[in-house]
Amino acid sequence: MSVIETRSAAETEAAAAALAERLEPGNVVVVSGDLGTGKTTFVRGAARALGAEGPVTSPTFTIGQIYPGPVPVGHLDLYRLGSLADEEPGLLEDYLGPDVVAFVEWPGIAEDELERVVARVRIEHAGGDRRRIEIEEVGAG
């Protein structure tokens, strides 16, 4: 496990970009942390490093987004879901395909069902704009 301390959003994005260099299509990264810790900022840095263009914003109200690029980036936010059992089967499939690098914020309700998880990221406030980022690379699950 690696631990990175960042002092700005740009440094958080750079930490994500470094992880993105090791990702391949089909990989899934779960991103956890309290509200406002910078989960979407982290995903933005990784998406940019993977070549995604356009805005990278939290998909809280839409559940997920696909950012086109040389490698499509799937971005899921499961914060508003209470359980996958209550949702339409296949809800997450488009975002977790074999040709997509996927990031899942608030993964708790789905983590047991996620395949190909290669990293678990935990972001914590460290005061002001500083963040403590733990990255555990676990290999394809």
Coordinates of N, CA and C in Angstrom, one line a residue:
M1 N 0.9 -1.2 0.0 CA 0.0 0.0 0.0 C 0.9 1.2 0.0
S2 N 0.5 2.2 -0.8 CA 1.2 3.5 -0.8 C 0.3 4.6 -0.2
V3 N 1.0 5.5 0.5 CA 0.3 6.6 1.1 C 0.9 7.9 0.6
I4 N 0.0 8.8 0.1 CA 0.4 10.0 -0.6 C -0.3 11.1 0.2
E5 N 0.5 12.2 0.5 CA -0.1 13.4 1.1 C -0.1 14.5 0.0
T6 N -1.2 15.0 -0.3 CA -1.3 16.1 -1.3 C -1.7 17.4 -0.6
R7 N -1.3 18.5 -1.2 CA -1.6 19.8 -0.7 C -2.5 20.7 -1.5
S8 N -3.0 20.1 -2.6 CA -3.9 20.8 -3.5 C -4.6 19.8 -4.4
A9 N -5.7 20.4 -5.1 CA -6.4 19.5 -6.0 C -5.5 19.1 -7.2
A10 N -4.6 19.9 -7.6 CA -3.7 19.6 -8.7 C -2.8 18.4 -8.3
E11 N -2.3 18.4 -7.0 CA -1.5 17.3 -6.5 C -2.3 16.0 -6.4
T12 N -3.6 16.1 -6.0 CA -4.5 15.0 -6.0 C -4.7 14.4 -7.4
E13 N -4.9 15.2 -8.3 CA -5.0 14.8 -9.7 C -3.7 14.1 -10.2
A14 N -2.6 14.7 -9.8 CA -1.3 14.1 -10.2 C -1.1 12.7 -9.6
A15 N -1.6 12.5 -8.4 CA -1.5 11.2 -7.7 C -2.3 10.2 -8.5
A16 N -3.5 10.6 -9.0 CA -4.4 9.7 -9.7 C -3.8 9.4 -11.1
A17 N -3.2 10.4 -11.7 CA -2.5 10.2 -13.0 C -1.4 9.2 -12.9
A18 N -0.7 9.2 -11.8 CA 0.4 8.2 -11.6 C -0.2 6.8 -11.6
L19 N -1.3 6.6 -10.9 CA -2.0 5.3 -10.8 C -2.5 4.9 -12.2
A20 N -3.1 5.9 -12.9 CA -3.7 5.6 -14.3 C -2.7 5.1 -15.2
E21 N -1.4 5.4 -15.1 CA -0.4 4.9 -16.0 C -0.3 3.4 -15.9
R22 N -0.7 2.8 -14.8 CA -0.6 1.3 -14.7 C -2.0 0.6 -15.0
L23 N -3.0 1.3 -15.4 CA -4.3 0.7 -15.6 C -4.5 0.3 -17.0
E24 N -5.3 -0.7 -17.2 CA -5.6 -1.2 -18.5 C -7.1 -1.3 -18.7
P25 N -7.6 -1.4 -19.9 CA -9.1 -1.6 -20.1 C -9.5 -2.8 -19.4
G26 N -10.7 -2.7 -18.8 CA -11.3 -3.8 -18.0 C -11.0 -3.6 -16.5
N27 N -10.0 -2.8 -16.1 CA -9.6 -2.6 -14.7 C -10.7 -1.8 -14.0
V28 N -10.9 -2.0 -12.7 CA -11.8 -1.3 -11.9 C -11.1 -0.8 -10.7
V29 N -11.3 0.5 -10.3 CA -10.7 1.1 -9.2 C -11.8 1.6 -8.3
V30 N -11.8 1.2 -7.0 CA -12.8 1.7 -6.1 C -12.2 2.8 -5.3
V31 N -13.1 3.9 -5.1 CA -12.6 5.1 -4.5 C -13.5 5.5 -3.3
S32 N -13.0 5.5 -2.1 CA -13.8 5.7 -0.9 C -13.3 7.0 -0.2
G33 N -14.2 7.6 0.6 CA -13.8 8.7 1.4 C -15.1 9.5 1.7
D34 N -15.0 10.3 2.7 CA -16.2 11.1 3.1 C -16.6 12.1 2.1
L35 N -17.7 12.7 2.2 CA -18.2 13.8 1.3 C -17.1 14.9 1.3
G36 N -16.8 15.3 0.1 CA -15.9 16.5 -0.1 C -14.4 16.2 0.1
T37 N -14.0 14.9 0.1 CA -12.6 14.6 0.3 C -11.8 14.7 -1.0
G38 N -12.5 14.7 -2.2 CA -11.8 14.8 -3.4 C -11.8 13.5 -4.3
K39 N -12.8 12.7 -4.1 CA -13.0 11.5 -4.9 C -13.1 11.8 -6.4
T40 N -14.0 12.8 -6.7 CA -14.1 13.1 -8.1 C -12.9 13.8 -8.6
T41 N -12.2 14.6 -7.8 CA -11.0 15.2 -8.2 C -9.9 14.2 -8.6
F42 N -9.9 13.1 -7.8 CA -9.0 12.0 -8.1 C -9.3 11.3 -9.4
V43 N -10.6 11.1 -9.6 CA -11.1 10.4 -10.8 C -10.7 11.3 -12.0
R44 N -10.9 12.7 -11.9 CA -10.6 13.6 -12.9 C -9.1 13.5 -13.4
G45 N -8.3 13.4 -12.4 CA -6.8 13.3 -12.7 C -6.5 12.0 -13.5
A46 N -7.1 10.9 -13.1 CA -6.9 9.7 -13.8 C -7.5 9.7 -15.2
A47 N -8.7 10.2 -15.3 CA -9.4 10.3 -16.6 C -8.6 11.2 -17.6
R48 N -8.1 12.3 -17.1 CA -7.2 13.1 -18.0 C -6.0 12.3 -18.4
A49 N -5.4 11.6 -17.5 CA -4.2 10.9 -17.8 C -4.5 9.8 -18.9
L50 N -5.7 9.3 -18.8 CA -6.1 8.2 -19.8 C -6.6 8.8 -21.1
G51 N -6.6 10.1 -21.2 CA -7.0 10.8 -22.5 C -8.4 11.3 -22.6
A52 N -9.2 11.2 -21.5 CA -10.5 11.7 -21.6 C -10.6 13.2 -21.7
E53 N -11.5 13.7 -22.5 CA -11.6 15.1 -22.7 C -13.0 15.5 -22.2
G54 N -13.2 16.8 -22.0 CA -14.5 17.3 -21.5 C -14.6 17.3 -20.0
P55 N -15.7 17.8 -19.5 CA -15.8 17.9 -18.0 C -15.9 16.5 -17.3
V56 N -15.2 16.4 -16.2 CA -15.3 15.2 -15.4 C -16.0 15.7 -14.1
T57 N -17.2 15.3 -13.9 CA -18.0 15.8 -12.8 C -18.6 14.6 -12.0
S58 N -19.0 14.8 -10.8 CA -19.6 13.8 -10.0 C -20.9 13.3 -10.6
P59 N -21.0 12.0 -10.9 CA -22.3 11.5 -11.4 C -23.3 11.1 -10.4
T60 N -23.3 11.7 -9.2 CA -24.2 11.4 -8.1 C -25.6 11.2 -8.6
F61 N -26.1 12.2 -9.4 CA -27.5 12.2 -9.7 C -27.8 11.3 -10.9
T62 N -26.8 10.9 -11.7 CA -27.0 10.1 -12.9 C -26.5 8.7 -12.7
I63 N -25.9 8.4 -11.6 CA -25.3 7.1 -11.2 C -23.9 6.9 -11.9
G64 N -23.9 7.1 -13.2 CA -22.6 6.9 -13.9 C -22.5 7.7 -15.2
Q65 N -21.3 7.9 -15.6 CA -20.9 8.6 -16.9 C -19.8 7.8 -17.6
I66 N -19.8 7.9 -18.9 CA -18.6 7.4 -19.6 C -18.0 8.6 -20.3
Y67 N -16.7 8.7 -20.0 CA -15.9 9.8 -20.6 C -15.1 9.2 -21.8
P68 N -15.5 9.7 -23.1 CA -14.8 9.1 -24.2 C -13.3 9.5 -24.3
G69 N -12.5 8.7 -24.9 CA -11.1 8.9 -25.1 C -10.5 7.7 -25.7
P70 N -9.2 7.7 -25.9 CA -8.5 6.5 -26.4 C -8.9 5.3 -25.6
V71 N -9.0 5.4 -24.3 CA -9.5 4.4 -23.4 C -10.7 5.0 -22.7
P72 N -12.0 4.5 -23.0 CA -13.1 5.1 -22.3 C -13.0 4.9 -20.8
V73 N -13.4 5.9 -20.1 CA -13.4 5.9 -18.6 C -14.8 5.9 -18.1
G74 N -15.1 4.8 -17.3 CA -16.4 4.8 -16.7 C -16.3 5.4 -15.3
H75 N -17.3 6.1 -14.9 CA -17.3 6.8 -13.6 C -18.6 6.6 -12.9
L76 N -18.6 5.8 -11.9 CA -19.9 5.5 -11.1 C -19.8 6.1 -9.8
D77 N -21.0 6.6 -9.3 CA -21.1 7.1 -8.0 C -22.4 6.5 -7.4
L78 N -22.1 5.6 -6.4 CA -23.2 4.8 -5.9 C -23.8 5.3 -4.6
Y79 N -23.5 6.6 -4.3 CA -23.9 7.2 -3.0 C -25.4 7.1 -2.8
R80 N -26.2 7.4 -3.8 CA -27.6 7.5 -3.6 C -28.3 6.1 -3.7
L81 N -27.6 5.1 -4.0 CA -28.2 3.7 -4.0 C -28.2 3.1 -2.7
G82 N -29.3 2.5 -2.2 CA -29.3 1.8 -1.0 C -28.9 0.4 -1.1
S83 N -29.2 -0.2 -2.3 CA -28.9 -1.6 -2.5 C -29.0 -1.9 -4.0
L84 N -28.2 -2.7 -4.5 CA -28.3 -3.1 -5.9 C -29.5 -4.0 -6.2
A85 N -29.9 -4.7 -5.1 CA -31.1 -5.6 -5.2 C -32.3 -4.9 -5.7
D86 N -32.4 -3.6 -5.3 CA -33.6 -2.8 -5.7 C -33.5 -2.2 -7.1
E87 N -32.3 -2.4 -7.7 CA -32.1 -1.7 -9.0 C -32.3 -2.7 -10.2
E88 N -32.4 -2.1 -11.4 CA -32.5 -2.9 -12.6 C -31.2 -3.7 -12.8
P89 N -31.4 -5.0 -13.1 CA -30.2 -5.8 -13.4 C -29.4 -5.2 -14.5
G90 N -28.2 -5.3 -14.5 CA -27.3 -4.7 -15.5 C -27.1 -3.2 -15.4
L91 N -27.6 -2.6 -14.4 CA -27.4 -1.1 -14.2 C -26.0 -0.6 -14.4
L92 N -25.1 -1.4 -13.9 CA -23.7 -1.0 -13.9 C -22.8 -1.5 -15.1
E93 N -23.4 -2.4 -15.9 CA -22.7 -3.1 -16.9 C -22.0 -2.1 -17.9
D94 N -22.7 -1.1 -18.4 CA -22.1 -0.2 -19.4 C -20.8 0.5 -18.9
Y95 N -20.7 0.7 -17.6 CA -19.6 1.4 -17.0 C -18.5 0.5 -16.6
L96 N -18.7 -0.8 -16.6 CA -17.7 -1.7 -16.2 C -17.2 -2.7 -17.2
G97 N -17.4 -2.3 -18.5 CA -17.1 -3.2 -19.6 C -15.6 -3.5 -19.7
P98 N -15.3 -4.6 -20.5 CA -13.9 -5.0 -20.7 C -13.0 -4.0 -21.5
D99 N -13.7 -3.0 -22.1 CA -12.9 -2.0 -22.9 C -12.8 -0.7 -22.2
V100 N -13.3 -0.6 -20.9 CA -13.4 0.6 -20.1 C -12.5 0.5 -18.9
V101 N -11.9 1.6 -18.5 CA -11.2 1.7 -17.2 C -12.3 2.3 -16.3
A102 N -12.7 1.7 -15.2 CA -13.8 2.2 -14.4 C -13.3 2.6 -13.0
F103 N -14.0 3.7 -12.5 CA -13.8 4.2 -11.2 C -15.1 4.2 -10.5
V104 N -15.2 3.6 -9.3 CA -16.5 3.5 -8.6 C -16.3 4.2 -7.2
E105 N -17.1 5.4 -7.1 CA -17.1 6.1 -5.9 C -18.2 5.5 -5.0
W106 N -18.1 5.5 -3.7 CA -19.0 4.9 -2.8 C -19.3 3.5 -3.2
P107 N -18.3 2.6 -3.2 CA -18.5 1.3 -3.8 C -19.1 0.3 -2.8
G108 N -19.4 0.6 -1.6 CA -19.8 -0.3 -0.5 C -20.9 -1.3 -0.9
I109 N -21.9 -0.8 -1.6 CA -23.0 -1.7 -1.9 C -22.7 -2.7 -3.0
A110 N -21.7 -2.4 -3.8 CA -21.4 -3.2 -5.0 C -20.1 -3.9 -4.9
E111 N -19.2 -3.6 -3.9 CA -17.8 -4.1 -4.0 C -17.8 -5.6 -4.1
D112 N -18.6 -6.3 -3.4 CA -18.6 -7.8 -3.5 C -18.9 -8.3 -4.9
E113 N -19.6 -7.5 -5.7 CA -20.0 -7.9 -7.0 C -19.0 -7.4 -8.1
L114 N -18.1 -6.5 -7.7 CA -17.3 -5.9 -8.7 C -16.1 -6.9 -9.1
E115 N -15.9 -7.1 -10.4 CA -14.8 -7.9 -10.8 C -13.7 -7.0 -11.3
R116 N -12.6 -7.6 -11.4 CA -11.4 -6.9 -12.0 C -11.0 -5.7 -11.2
V117 N -11.2 -5.7 -9.9 CA -10.8 -4.5 -9.0 C -9.2 -4.7 -8.9
V118 N -8.5 -3.7 -9.3 CA -7.1 -3.7 -9.3 C -6.5 -2.7 -8.3
A119 N -7.4 -1.8 -7.8 CA -6.9 -0.9 -6.7 C -8.0 -0.4 -5.9
R120 N -7.7 -0.2 -4.6 CA -8.7 0.5 -3.7 C -8.0 1.7 -3.2
V121 N -8.7 2.8 -3.4 CA -8.2 4.2 -3.0 C -9.1 4.7 -1.9
R122 N -8.4 5.2 -0.8 CA -9.1 5.8 0.3 C -8.6 7.2 0.5
I123 N -9.5 8.2 0.4 CA -9.0 9.6 0.5 C -9.6 10.2 1.8
E124 N -8.8 10.9 2.6 CA -9.2 11.5 3.8 C -8.7 13.0 3.8
H125 N -9.5 13.8 4.5 CA -9.1 15.2 4.7 C -7.9 15.2 5.6
A126 N -7.0 16.1 5.4 CA -5.8 16.2 6.3 C -5.6 17.7 6.7
G127 N -6.7 18.5 6.6 CA -6.7 19.9 7.0 C -6.5 20.8 5.8
G128 N -7.4 21.8 5.7 CA -7.3 22.7 4.5 C -7.5 22.0 3.2
D129 N -6.6 22.2 2.3 CA -6.6 21.6 1.0 C -5.8 20.3 0.9
R130 N -5.3 19.9 2.1 CA -4.4 18.7 2.1 C -5.3 17.4 2.2
R131 N -4.8 16.4 1.5 CA -5.5 15.1 1.5 C -4.5 14.0 1.8
R132 N -4.9 12.9 2.5 CA -4.1 11.7 2.7 C -4.8 10.7 1.8
I133 N -4.0 10.1 0.9 CA -4.5 9.2 -0.1 C -3.8 7.9 0.1
E134 N -4.6 6.8 0.4 CA -4.0 5.5 0.5 C -4.4 4.7 -0.8
I135 N -3.4 4.1 -1.5 CA -3.7 3.4 -2.7 C -3.2 1.9 -2.4
E136 N -4.1 1.0 -2.4 CA -3.8 -0.4 -2.3 C -4.0 -1.1 -3.7
E137 N -2.9 -1.5 -4.3 CA -3.1 -2.2 -5.6 C -3.2 -3.7 -5.3
V138 N -4.3 -4.2 -5.7 CA -4.7 -5.6 -5.3 C -4.6 -6.6 -6.5
G139 N -4.3 -6.2 -7.7 CA -4.4 -7.1 -8.8 C -5.8 -7.4 -9.2
A140 N -6.0 -8.0 -10.4 CA -7.3 -8.3 -10.9 C -8.0 -9.2 -9.9
G141 N -9.3 -8.8 -9.6 CA -10.0 -9.6 -8.6 C -11.0 -10.6 -9.2

